Coordinates of C-alpha atoms in Angstrom, one line a residue:
X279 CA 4.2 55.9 65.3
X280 CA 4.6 53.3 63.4
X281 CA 8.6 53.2 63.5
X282 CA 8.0 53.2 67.3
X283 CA 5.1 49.9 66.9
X284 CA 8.2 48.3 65.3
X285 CA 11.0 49.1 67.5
X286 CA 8.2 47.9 70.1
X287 CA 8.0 44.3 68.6
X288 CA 11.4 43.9 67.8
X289 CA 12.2 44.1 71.7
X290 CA 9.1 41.9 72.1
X291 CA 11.1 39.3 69.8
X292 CA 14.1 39.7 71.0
X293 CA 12.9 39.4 74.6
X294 CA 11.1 35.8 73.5
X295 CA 14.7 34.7 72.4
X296 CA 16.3 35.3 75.1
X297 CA 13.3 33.9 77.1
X298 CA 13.9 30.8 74.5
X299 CA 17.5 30.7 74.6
X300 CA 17.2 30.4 78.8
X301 CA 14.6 27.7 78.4
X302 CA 17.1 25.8 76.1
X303 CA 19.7 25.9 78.8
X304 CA 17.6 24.1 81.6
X305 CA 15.5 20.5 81.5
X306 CA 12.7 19.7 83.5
X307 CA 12.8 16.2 85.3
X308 CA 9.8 14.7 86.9
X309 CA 9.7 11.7 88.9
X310 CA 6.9 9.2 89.2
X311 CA 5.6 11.4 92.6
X312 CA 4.9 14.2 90.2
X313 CA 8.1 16.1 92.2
X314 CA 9.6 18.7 89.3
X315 CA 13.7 19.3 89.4
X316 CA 14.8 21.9 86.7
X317 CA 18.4 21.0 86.3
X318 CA 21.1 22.5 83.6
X319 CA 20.5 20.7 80.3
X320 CA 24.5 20.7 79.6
X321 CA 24.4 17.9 83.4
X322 CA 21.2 16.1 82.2
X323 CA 23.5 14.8 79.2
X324 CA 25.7 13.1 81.9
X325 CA 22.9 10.4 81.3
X326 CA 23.1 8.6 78.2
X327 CA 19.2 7.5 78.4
X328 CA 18.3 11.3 78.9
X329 CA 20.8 12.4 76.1
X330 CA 19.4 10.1 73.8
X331 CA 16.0 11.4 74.6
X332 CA 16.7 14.9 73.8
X333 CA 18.4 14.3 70.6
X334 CA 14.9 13.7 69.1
X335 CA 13.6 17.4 68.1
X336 CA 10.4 16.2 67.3
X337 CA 9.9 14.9 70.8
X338 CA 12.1 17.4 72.4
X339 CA 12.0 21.1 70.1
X340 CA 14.7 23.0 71.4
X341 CA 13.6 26.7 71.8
X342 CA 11.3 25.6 74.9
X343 CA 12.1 23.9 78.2
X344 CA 12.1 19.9 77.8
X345 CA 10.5 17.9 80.2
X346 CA 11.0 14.1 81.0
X347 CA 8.7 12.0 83.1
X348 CA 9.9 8.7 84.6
X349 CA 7.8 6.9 85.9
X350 CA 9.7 4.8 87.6
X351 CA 12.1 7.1 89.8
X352 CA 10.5 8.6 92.7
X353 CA 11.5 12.0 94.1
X354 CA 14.3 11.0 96.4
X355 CA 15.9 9.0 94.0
X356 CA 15.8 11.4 91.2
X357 CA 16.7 14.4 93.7
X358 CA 20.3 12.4 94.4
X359 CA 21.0 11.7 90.6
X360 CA 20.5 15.3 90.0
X361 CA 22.9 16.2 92.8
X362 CA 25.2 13.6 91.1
X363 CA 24.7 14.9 87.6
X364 CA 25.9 18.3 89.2
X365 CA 29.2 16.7 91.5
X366 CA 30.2 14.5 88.1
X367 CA 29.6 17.9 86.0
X368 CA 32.0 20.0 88.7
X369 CA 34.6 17.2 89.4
X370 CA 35.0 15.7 85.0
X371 CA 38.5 17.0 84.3
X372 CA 39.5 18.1 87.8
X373 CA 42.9 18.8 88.9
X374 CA 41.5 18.8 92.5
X375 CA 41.1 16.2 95.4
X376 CA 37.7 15.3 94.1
X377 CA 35.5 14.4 96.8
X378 CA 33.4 11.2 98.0
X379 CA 30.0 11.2 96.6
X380 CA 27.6 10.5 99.4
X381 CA 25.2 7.7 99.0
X382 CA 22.4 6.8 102.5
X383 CA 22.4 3.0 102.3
X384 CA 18.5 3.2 102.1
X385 CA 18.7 4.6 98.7
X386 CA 21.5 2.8 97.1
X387 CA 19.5 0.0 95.5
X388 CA 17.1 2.0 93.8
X389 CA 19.7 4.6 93.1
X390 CA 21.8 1.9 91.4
X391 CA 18.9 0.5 89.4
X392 CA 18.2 4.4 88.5
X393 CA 22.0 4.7 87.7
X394 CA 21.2 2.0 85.4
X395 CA 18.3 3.0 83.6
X396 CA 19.9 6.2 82.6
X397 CA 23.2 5.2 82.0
X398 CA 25.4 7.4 83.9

């Protein structure tokens, strides 16, 4: 019984790292609306401001999912630079045509002061 308790907990532990290890993989980014956009952690270093950010394991421990608040990006903005973290992510290093990044005029102030902020 008790070689079976163990064998139990072992696949209990295991199970946790590979729930940790999946957490590690993803960020969580929240805009000043409260609006949550879980995002690849590997395309949230496209930023400089958010790589700089997570570098700090006492801040950021990295067997759980990090989360950064801004509270100065609201949803729509932050929804487009996580599109773009994912276009700059596909096309870095592309032998393709790479495609035009669309902007709406509406957005493109606060998406270049965003763009700013986070360095990317």
């Amino acid at each position: 019984y008790n070689e079976y308790k163990s064998y139990l907990s072992l696949l209990d532990m295991t199970e946790q790292e590979k729930m940790n290890s999946i957490a590690c993989e993803y960020v969580k980014l929240v805009s000043n609306d409260n609006h949550e956009f879980i995002i690849k952690r590997s395309h949230a270093l496209t930023s400089g401001t958010i790589k700089a950010m997570l570098s700090n394991p006492q801040n950021y421990p990295h067997n759980e999912m990090s989360r950064v608040q801004f509270r100065e990006i609201p949803s729509h903005v932050l929804s487009k630079v996580c599109m773009y973290f994912a276009y700059k992510n596909r096309y870095t290093n592309s032998t393709s045509e790479i495609p035009e990044f669309p902007i709406e005029p509406e957005i493109a102030l606060e998406l270049l002061m965003a763009a700013n902020f986070l360095d990317c």
